Amino acid sequence: MPAPVIEERDTDYPFSQHISPPLTGEFHTYVRTFHMLPGVAGNHSEGPRMTWHRTSGLGLAALLCMLVVLPAEGEICGDAVCSYRFVVRRARTMTHTRTVQGREQNNQVSITNDGHLELFTTLTLDRNRDDVNGTRVSADDVITADGVQRNVILVNGQFPGPAIEVMEGAQVAVTVVNQLMTDAITIHWHGLHMRNTPWMDGVPSVTQCPIMPHESFTYRFRAFPAGTFYYHSHMSSQMADGLFGALIIHNSQTTIPSFPLLLNDWYHEEAETLDIASKYNLYHSGAGQFEHAAPSGGYSVDGIEISIRQFVSALINGRGRYKSNKAPLSKFTVEEGQKIRIRLIHAGGDHNFKVSIDQHALRVLASDGHDINPLTVDAIIVSPGERFDFEIDASASPDLYWIRTETLREGTCVTCSSKNITITPDDIIEDARAVLVYQGSSSDEDPTSQARQCTPETPCIFLNCPFEGYPEDRQIVCISIADTSKPTSPQDYAVEDEDVEEYFLNFGFYGGTNINGHRFLPPTAPLYQSPRTNMIIPCPLENCQQGCKCTHILDLPFNKTIQLVIASYQTWRFANTHHNIHVHGYTFDVVAMGYPSFDRTTGVFRDSNPDIVCSNEKCTVVTWRQGSPSLNVKNAPQKDTVLIPAHGYTVVRFRSDNPGFWFLHCHQSIHLAEGMAMVLNVAADRHLAPPSGFPKCGNFSWGEEEYEAAVSGVWPPNQKEPARHETWELVVAVLGSAAGGAAIAAGLTMWLQKRRNSKT
């Protein structure tokens, strides 16, 4: 029996409404299936979806065997194959949808002074409708974000998108349907290796063609490794509009309850507007109205500007507050005495955040999905793209407690010169908050809890500081991520490799955000297409020491230990920042980290780390001053996204055993959009071909001769009569492939050659 041909047509009507199958002149059997795409707290639900499955001929029985039930939100899929369908579209925040007299009605939502949501409209209503103004609605039925209305990207009607939770090793299939009307999309599965399926990595024009409006694309990959990951758009800064969600891969060791905590920056302009307005736009400089004019922005304690992009607000699981409004916040309920695992995911694109929970210690278990030897801290500093798993003990007095996420802003720069930097503290707090609710406590009011005070007897411990330390009088101890370790046993210890290949990558600002002077211009088509030379803008042979824009590709050999020295050095000490670097396709070991020296009274950095020196005037090439420092090659922590200290460096290692084109970039969205990226071409001779039917795209042009042939009706050009020799060649090929046809094929080939020679 032939395999069924399946065609899906979706409708969003309620179950009670009778729907006929799509009309067709062909004979087919249709089967209706329903699956729920429920919302999470604070989000809309797409509701029940009806899918018509069209089967050809007698394929109905086979189809019935193939039907799967899509996992519900928050449910762990334990199947060998886990299938999902993501419908991506835009909507408006602070909008409510309801049914009135059988008709859908959408209204705007306002926030009262006491935190309730009320409908309002400026439209003239039908005489048969009641006035909606003042009607209170539940926060669970409104996507509020920070309480200010703007466009948002939804996945299956949800913001953030629905969580995917599967078992390690499962085959995951996600069909992404683009309903954005005018924008293309791709989805990157942040932290997954995509081994043997590198074209599923989701980088536009590097691994795949963008998914155009009205198109769909099915990602299919292995769920590996286990841990906390997430998915997000990789089309420029589009992620900032809401296209992201948690991706949790479980293993048999999962024992305690857990929930994701997704943190992101939030703006009142769409991402494309922010990119167009950027003063450092890769293609055309904008006015910069959404950026700080140096040195008027916020600075961290070490005298480094935290972000050139102006902070507006931030969200936790899709909720936050703009300034002092009373928009609803995300709430996490725990039972007294319970242990809970929180999966912290920074899905934003600009600011680093310090995360803490009032009166609760954080027992950190993993970073970027990979276990570390547990350590207890008071706060975690997390940069865009990083994830941390931590446990809390619900052993405090049953009450409400603030979950705090604050940027690293300490104040403004008063004296900002190459010789002296002075930071004056201000009272500006840039944060997002959520609420930890002990079961049984009233959650109608905001918490009144306070953060723990740091004292000489019990100093506070912060993990993952991008600098070496705070001023001594702050009583804060910083732990570098490089000072953590992965759990190992003696037999797991690695030996120092002899086949190390070392590469220096300096993330600088000369001539715009760059890597070794290169500002990345994306290919015009995926690099898996051929010929590749027509898709890229080659980099000059002089290595762009004076700066350039090109398709920056670094070729790496197969199965070597690759050591990347990732630096952040500038010739002008004032112009620098902390970068957070993500490497696609790999997990790397963080074997060393070097910080600049700093003033232990003020916390401000003094001099760049002396281990590295600039090799040219623009500092687009760097190298070791006197050889590499000592490296932890035995039990180094494993990550895929890591903070790089300003005026310092981080050394990472991985084994180049995963062939493919892998993106490497700064995960600050403003830096990525400005060209701070490159491609690692690992084992070029071992790349796997994409699956059959894999989409192709790229530039198109045609010449004058073809145009004239088309308008004159002679098409294709230069083909005025059928090419008979091509028909004979087809006959030769068919006979040659048939059993016993070799002799006939050889004879026809000779005859055909003589025929051609006689014509010439």
PDB file of N, CA and C in Angstrom, residues 298-308 349-353 381-384 386 408-410 464-470 507-509 513 566-570 573-581 593-596 598 603-605 642-650 666-671 676:
ATOM      1  N   GLY A 298      24.247  54.518  31.802  1.00  0.00           N
ATOM      2  CA  GLY A 298      24.534  53.914  33.093  1.00  0.00           C
ATOM      3  C   GLY A 298      25.836  53.129  33.057  1.00  0.00           C
ATOM      4  N   TYR A 299      26.529  53.104  34.194  1.00  0.00           N
ATOM      5  CA  TYR A 299      27.816  52.424  34.295  1.00  0.00           C
ATOM      6  C   TYR A 299      27.802  51.448  35.457  1.00  0.00           C
ATOM      7  N   SER A 300      28.494  50.319  35.255  1.00  0.00           N
ATOM      8  CA  SER A 300      28.648  49.355  36.337  1.00  0.00           C
ATOM      9  C   SER A 300      29.767  49.807  37.257  1.00  0.00           C
ATOM     10  N   VAL A 301      29.945  49.107  38.347  1.00  0.00           N
ATOM     11  CA  VAL A 301      30.855  49.549  39.397  1.00  0.00           C
ATOM     12  C   VAL A 301      32.296  49.637  38.916  1.00  0.00           C
ATOM     13  N   ASP A 302      32.646  48.907  37.858  1.00  0.00           N
ATOM     14  CA  ASP A 302      34.026  48.915  37.363  1.00  0.00           C
ATOM     15  C   ASP A 302      34.285  50.023  36.353  1.00  0.00           C
ATOM     16  N   GLY A 303      33.306  50.911  36.133  1.00  0.00           N
ATOM     17  CA  GLY A 303      33.504  52.022  35.215  1.00  0.00           C
ATOM     18  C   GLY A 303      33.254  51.676  33.766  1.00  0.00           C
ATOM     19  N   ILE A 304      32.464  50.648  33.497  1.00  0.00           N
ATOM     20  CA  ILE A 304      32.151  50.204  32.136  1.00  0.00           C
ATOM     21  C   ILE A 304      30.684  50.500  31.844  1.00  0.00           C
ATOM     22  N   GLU A 305      30.411  51.076  30.678  1.00  0.00           N
ATOM     23  CA  GLU A 305      29.028  51.350  30.280  1.00  0.00           C
ATOM     24  C   GLU A 305      28.276  50.031  30.125  1.00  0.00           C
ATOM     25  N   ILE A 306      27.111  49.915  30.765  1.00  0.00           N
ATOM     26  CA  ILE A 306      26.412  48.629  30.793  1.00  0.00           C
ATOM     27  C   ILE A 306      25.756  48.311  29.458  1.00  0.00           C
ATOM     28  N   SER A 307      25.272  49.325  28.746  1.00  0.00           N
ATOM     29  CA  SER A 307      24.717  49.134  27.405  1.00  0.00           C
ATOM     30  C   SER A 307      24.503  50.501  26.797  1.00  0.00           C
ATOM     31  N   ILE A 308      24.781  50.606  25.510  1.00  0.00           N
ATOM     32  CA  ILE A 308      24.534  51.883  24.848  1.00  0.00           C
ATOM     33  C   ILE A 308      23.045  52.084  24.608  1.00  0.00           C
ATOM     34  N   GLY A 349      18.282  40.674  25.092  1.00  0.00           N
ATOM     35  CA  GLY A 349      19.338  40.921  24.140  1.00  0.00           C
ATOM     36  C   GLY A 349      20.307  42.025  24.469  1.00  0.00           C
ATOM     37  N   ASP A 350      20.217  42.650  25.641  1.00  0.00           N
ATOM     38  CA  ASP A 350      21.098  43.800  25.859  1.00  0.00           C
ATOM     39  C   ASP A 350      21.758  43.851  27.237  1.00  0.00           C
ATOM     40  N   HIS A 351      20.984  43.867  28.299  1.00  0.00           N
ATOM     41  CA  HIS A 351      21.550  44.128  29.612  1.00  0.00           C
ATOM     42  C   HIS A 351      21.877  42.837  30.372  1.00  0.00           C
ATOM     43  N   ASN A 352      22.946  42.895  31.165  1.00  0.00           N
ATOM     44  CA  ASN A 352      23.206  41.861  32.153  1.00  0.00           C
ATOM     45  C   ASN A 352      22.366  42.160  33.390  1.00  0.00           C
ATOM     46  N   PHE A 353      21.877  41.115  34.042  1.00  0.00           N
ATOM     47  CA  PHE A 353      21.030  41.291  35.214  1.00  0.00           C
ATOM     48  C   PHE A 353      21.589  40.518  36.407  1.00  0.00           C
ATOM     49  N   ILE A 381      24.722  36.763  38.374  1.00  0.00           N
ATOM     50  CA  ILE A 381      24.735  37.733  37.286  1.00  0.00           C
ATOM     51  C   ILE A 381      24.638  36.946  35.985  1.00  0.00           C
ATOM     52  N   VAL A 382      23.619  37.246  35.203  1.00  0.00           N
ATOM     53  CA  VAL A 382      23.337  36.481  33.991  1.00  0.00           C
ATOM     54  C   VAL A 382      23.310  37.429  32.802  1.00  0.00           C
ATOM     55  N   SER A 383      23.963  37.024  31.727  1.00  0.00           N
ATOM     56  CA  SER A 383      24.010  37.842  30.517  1.00  0.00           C
ATOM     57  C   SER A 383      23.109  37.221  29.457  1.00  0.00           C
ATOM     58  N   PRO A 384      22.740  37.976  28.412  1.00  0.00           N
ATOM     59  CA  PRO A 384      21.876  37.430  27.362  1.00  0.00           C
ATOM     60  C   PRO A 384      22.429  36.132  26.791  1.00  0.00           C
ATOM     61  N   GLU A 386      22.722  33.272  28.461  1.00  0.00           N
ATOM     62  CA  GLU A 386      23.149  32.358  29.523  1.00  0.00           C
ATOM     63  C   GLU A 386      21.945  31.780  30.255  1.00  0.00           C
ATOM     64  N   LEU A 408      23.202  46.055  36.087  1.00  0.00           N
ATOM     65  CA  LEU A 408      24.400  46.324  36.887  1.00  0.00           C
ATOM     66  C   LEU A 408      24.678  47.814  37.036  1.00  0.00           C
ATOM     67  N   ARG A 409      23.692  48.638  36.749  1.00  0.00           N
ATOM     68  CA  ARG A 409      23.881  50.087  36.850  1.00  0.00           C
ATOM     69  C   ARG A 409      24.199  50.503  38.281  1.00  0.00           C
ATOM     70  N   GLU A 410      25.293  51.270  38.431  1.00  0.00           N
ATOM     71  CA  GLU A 410      25.682  51.831  39.721  1.00  0.00           C
ATOM     72  C   GLU A 410      25.555  53.344  39.728  1.00  0.00           C
ATOM     73  N   ASN A 464      29.429  34.898  38.788  1.00  0.00           N
ATOM     74  CA  ASN A 464      29.516  35.298  37.380  1.00  0.00           C
ATOM     75  C   ASN A 464      29.638  36.802  37.190  1.00  0.00           C
ATOM     76  N   CYS A 465      30.364  37.457  38.087  1.00  0.00           N
ATOM     77  CA  CYS A 465      30.631  38.883  37.886  1.00  0.00           C
ATOM     78  C   CYS A 465      31.478  39.066  36.635  1.00  0.00           C
ATOM     79  N   PRO A 466      31.216  40.118  35.824  1.00  0.00           N
ATOM     80  CA  PRO A 466      32.064  40.390  34.662  1.00  0.00           C
ATOM     81  C   PRO A 466      33.320  41.173  35.026  1.00  0.00           C
ATOM     82  N   PHE A 467      33.534  41.390  36.298  1.00  0.00           N
ATOM     83  CA  PHE A 467      34.719  42.073  36.809  1.00  0.00           C
ATOM     84  C   PHE A 467      35.214  41.291  38.025  1.00  0.00           C
ATOM     85  N   GLU A 468      36.404  41.646  38.505  1.00  0.00           N
ATOM     86  CA  GLU A 468      37.006  40.822  39.559  1.00  0.00           C
ATOM     87  C   GLU A 468      36.375  41.023  40.925  1.00  0.00           C
ATOM     88  N   GLY A 469      35.882  42.244  41.202  1.00  0.00           N
ATOM     89  CA  GLY A 469      35.302  42.447  42.521  1.00  0.00           C
ATOM     90  C   GLY A 469      34.651  43.799  42.687  1.00  0.00           C
ATOM     91  N   TYR A 470      33.922  43.923  43.806  1.00  0.00           N
ATOM     92  CA  TYR A 470      33.291  45.176  44.206  1.00  0.00           C
ATOM     93  C   TYR A 470      34.209  45.916  45.181  1.00  0.00           C
ATOM     94  N   PHE A 507      37.158  41.258  20.369  1.00  0.00           N
ATOM     95  CA  PHE A 507      35.868  41.912  20.138  1.00  0.00           C
ATOM     96  C   PHE A 507      36.046  43.403  20.423  1.00  0.00           C
ATOM     97  N   GLY A 508      36.133  44.179  19.346  1.00  0.00           N
ATOM     98  CA  GLY A 508      36.464  45.586  19.494  1.00  0.00           C
ATOM     99  C   GLY A 508      35.448  46.509  18.875  1.00  0.00           C
ATOM    100  N   PHE A 509      35.787  47.813  18.868  1.00  0.00           N
ATOM    101  CA  PHE A 509      34.873  48.840  18.378  1.00  0.00           C
ATOM    102  C   PHE A 509      35.509  49.755  17.338  1.00  0.00           C
ATOM    103  N   THR A 513      31.359  47.843  15.752  1.00  0.00           N
ATOM    104  CA  THR A 513      31.525  46.581  16.466  1.00  0.00           C
ATOM    105  C   THR A 513      32.078  45.518  15.527  1.00  0.00           C
ATOM    106  N   ILE A 566      39.315  34.634  23.626  1.00  0.00           N
ATOM    107  CA  ILE A 566      38.301  35.645  23.315  1.00  0.00           C
ATOM    108  C   ILE A 566      38.579  36.860  24.190  1.00  0.00           C
ATOM    109  N   ALA A 567      38.931  37.966  23.548  1.00  0.00           N
ATOM    110  CA  ALA A 567      39.407  39.140  24.275  1.00  0.00           C
ATOM    111  C   ALA A 567      38.511  40.346  24.030  1.00  0.00           C
ATOM    112  N   SER A 568      38.638  41.343  24.914  1.00  0.00           N
ATOM    113  CA  SER A 568      37.916  42.601  24.778  1.00  0.00           C
ATOM    114  C   SER A 568      38.886  43.729  25.108  1.00  0.00           C
ATOM    115  N   TYR A 569      39.760  44.012  24.161  1.00  0.00           N
ATOM    116  CA  TYR A 569      40.811  45.024  24.347  1.00  0.00           C
ATOM    117  C   TYR A 569      40.599  46.169  23.366  1.00  0.00           C
ATOM    118  N   GLN A 570      40.881  47.391  23.826  1.00  0.00           N
ATOM    119  CA  GLN A 570      40.759  48.579  22.998  1.00  0.00           C
ATOM    120  C   GLN A 570      42.012  49.438  23.176  1.00  0.00           C
ATOM    121  N   ARG A 573      41.011  53.264  26.520  1.00  0.00           N
ATOM    122  CA  ARG A 573      40.535  52.499  27.664  1.00  0.00           C
ATOM    123  C   ARG A 573      39.095  52.817  28.041  1.00  0.00           C
ATOM    124  N   PHE A 574      38.604  54.005  27.684  1.00  0.00           N
ATOM    125  CA  PHE A 574      37.247  54.368  28.081  1.00  0.00           C
ATOM    126  C   PHE A 574      36.186  53.646  27.243  1.00  0.00           C
ATOM    127  N   ALA A 575      36.490  53.393  25.973  1.00  0.00           N
ATOM    128  CA  ALA A 575      35.491  52.810  25.063  1.00  0.00           C
ATOM    129  C   ALA A 575      35.580  51.293  25.094  1.00  0.00           C
ATOM    130  N   ASN A 576      34.819  50.672  25.974  1.00  0.00           N
ATOM    131  CA  ASN A 576      34.829  49.216  26.045  1.00  0.00           C
ATOM    132  C   ASN A 576      33.564  48.752  26.741  1.00  0.00           C
ATOM    133  N   THR A 577      33.316  47.452  26.678  1.00  0.00           N
ATOM    134  CA  THR A 577      32.145  46.899  27.342  1.00  0.00           C
ATOM    135  C   THR A 577      32.368  45.418  27.605  1.00  0.00           C
ATOM    136  N   HIS A 578      31.516  44.842  28.444  1.00  0.00           N
ATOM    137  CA  HIS A 578      31.531  43.403  28.678  1.00  0.00           C
ATOM    138  C   HIS A 578      30.723  42.734  27.564  1.00  0.00           C
ATOM    139  N   HIS A 579      31.300  41.736  26.926  1.00  0.00           N
ATOM    140  CA  HIS A 579      30.604  41.006  25.867  1.00  0.00           C
ATOM    141  C   HIS A 579      30.168  39.633  26.385  1.00  0.00           C
ATOM    142  N   ASN A 580      29.132  39.110  25.792  1.00  0.00           N
ATOM    143  CA  ASN A 580      28.698  37.738  26.095  1.00  0.00           C
ATOM    144  C   ASN A 580      28.678  36.960  24.781  1.00  0.00           C
ATOM    145  N   ILE A 581      29.546  35.978  24.679  1.00  0.00           N
ATOM    146  CA  ILE A 581      29.829  35.311  23.414  1.00  0.00           C
ATOM    147  C   ILE A 581      29.182  33.930  23.395  1.00  0.00           C
ATOM    148  N   MET A 593      40.207  32.722  32.675  1.00  0.00           N
ATOM    149  CA  MET A 593      39.573  34.037  32.551  1.00  0.00           C
ATOM    150  C   MET A 593      40.506  35.059  33.178  1.00  0.00           C
ATOM    151  N   GLY A 594      40.787  36.135  32.454  1.00  0.00           N
ATOM    152  CA  GLY A 594      41.680  37.168  32.948  1.00  0.00           C
ATOM    153  C   GLY A 594      40.976  38.505  33.074  1.00  0.00           C
ATOM    154  N   TYR A 595      41.021  39.102  34.278  1.00  0.00           N
ATOM    155  CA  TYR A 595      40.365  40.385  34.543  1.00  0.00           C
ATOM    156  C   TYR A 595      41.387  41.518  34.551  1.00  0.00           C
ATOM    157  N   PRO A 596      40.936  42.733  34.316  1.00  0.00           N
ATOM    158  CA  PRO A 596      41.839  43.876  34.499  1.00  0.00           C
ATOM    159  C   PRO A 596      42.061  44.140  35.986  1.00  0.00           C
ATOM    160  N   PHE A 598      41.926  46.461  39.338  1.00  0.00           N
ATOM    161  CA  PHE A 598      40.898  47.424  39.724  1.00  0.00           C
ATOM    162  C   PHE A 598      41.222  48.045  41.078  1.00  0.00           C
ATOM    163  N   GLY A 603      36.304  50.292  43.116  1.00  0.00           N
ATOM    164  CA  GLY A 603      35.831  49.230  42.229  1.00  0.00           C
ATOM    165  C   GLY A 603      36.139  49.462  40.765  1.00  0.00           C
ATOM    166  N   VAL A 604      36.593  50.671  40.382  1.00  0.00           N
ATOM    167  CA  VAL A 604      36.844  51.015  38.984  1.00  0.00           C
ATOM    168  C   VAL A 604      38.136  50.340  38.507  1.00  0.00           C
ATOM    169  N   PHE A 605      38.118  49.849  37.276  1.00  0.00           N
ATOM    170  CA  PHE A 605      39.298  49.177  36.736  1.00  0.00           C
ATOM    171  C   PHE A 605      40.425  50.182  36.536  1.00  0.00           C
ATOM    172  N   VAL A 642      29.325  32.775  27.231  1.00  0.00           N
ATOM    173  CA  VAL A 642      30.195  33.163  28.344  1.00  0.00           C
ATOM    174  C   VAL A 642      30.448  34.663  28.309  1.00  0.00           C
ATOM    175  N   LEU A 643      30.562  35.244  29.510  1.00  0.00           N
ATOM    176  CA  LEU A 643      30.883  36.657  29.649  1.00  0.00           C
ATOM    177  C   LEU A 643      32.379  36.885  29.433  1.00  0.00           C
ATOM    178  N   ILE A 644      32.692  37.951  28.702  1.00  0.00           N
ATOM    179  CA  ILE A 644      34.079  38.348  28.490  1.00  0.00           C
ATOM    180  C   ILE A 644      34.300  39.667  29.234  1.00  0.00           C
ATOM    181  N   PRO A 645      35.214  39.705  30.196  1.00  0.00           N
ATOM    182  CA  PRO A 645      35.435  40.956  30.932  1.00  0.00           C
ATOM    183  C   PRO A 645      35.982  42.053  30.017  1.00  0.00           C
ATOM    184  N   ALA A 646      35.477  43.262  30.170  1.00  0.00           N
ATOM    185  CA  ALA A 646      36.067  44.395  29.461  1.00  0.00           C
ATOM    186  C   ALA A 646      37.512  44.546  29.903  1.00  0.00           C
ATOM    187  N   HIS A 647      38.407  44.777  28.946  1.00  0.00           N
ATOM    188  CA  HIS A 647      39.849  44.892  29.197  1.00  0.00           C
ATOM    189  C   HIS A 647      40.432  43.589  29.729  1.00  0.00           C
ATOM    190  N   GLY A 648      39.766  42.480  29.413  1.00  0.00           N
ATOM    191  CA  GLY A 648      40.244  41.171  29.842  1.00  0.00           C
ATOM    192  C   GLY A 648      39.972  40.130  28.776  1.00  0.00           C
ATOM    193  N   TYR A 649      39.962  38.874  29.174  1.00  0.00           N
ATOM    194  CA  TYR A 649      39.824  37.789  28.200  1.00  0.00           C
ATOM    195  C   TYR A 649      39.244  36.552  28.867  1.00  0.00           C
ATOM    196  N   THR A 650      38.756  35.634  28.027  1.00  0.00           N
ATOM    197  CA  THR A 650      38.312  34.310  28.441  1.00  0.00           C
ATOM    198  C   THR A 650      38.882  33.306  27.445  1.00  0.00           C
ATOM    199  N   CYS A 666      28.566  37.882  19.445  1.00  0.00           N
ATOM    200  CA  CYS A 666      28.149  38.513  20.690  1.00  0.00           C
ATOM    201  C   CYS A 666      26.634  38.433  20.767  1.00  0.00           C
ATOM    202  N   HIS A 667      26.114  38.052  21.938  1.00  0.00           N
ATOM    203  CA  HIS A 667      24.672  37.868  22.072  1.00  0.00           C
ATOM    204  C   HIS A 667      23.942  39.131  22.517  1.00  0.00           C
ATOM    205  N   GLN A 668      24.650  40.253  22.617  1.00  0.00           N
ATOM    206  CA  GLN A 668      23.943  41.520  22.766  1.00  0.00           C
ATOM    207  C   GLN A 668      23.357  41.866  21.401  1.00  0.00           C
ATOM    208  N   SER A 669      22.055  42.034  21.344  1.00  0.00           N
ATOM    209  CA  SER A 669      21.391  42.169  20.051  1.00  0.00           C
ATOM    210  C   SER A 669      21.892  43.375  19.279  1.00  0.00           C
ATOM    211  N   ILE A 670      22.222  44.458  19.968  1.00  0.00           N
ATOM    212  CA  ILE A 670      22.689  45.647  19.259  1.00  0.00           C
ATOM    213  C   ILE A 670      24.051  45.387  18.635  1.00  0.00           C
ATOM    214  N   HIS A 671      24.898  44.586  19.294  1.00  0.00           N
ATOM    215  CA  HIS A 671      26.215  44.266  18.738  1.00  0.00           C
ATOM    216  C   HIS A 671      26.097  43.278  17.581  1.00  0.00           C
ATOM    217  N   MET A 676      29.003  42.081  14.882  1.00  0.00           N
ATOM    218  CA  MET A 676      29.966  41.415  15.765  1.00  0.00           C
ATOM    219  C   MET A 676      29.700  39.908  15.740  1.00  0.00           C
TER     220      MET A 676
END
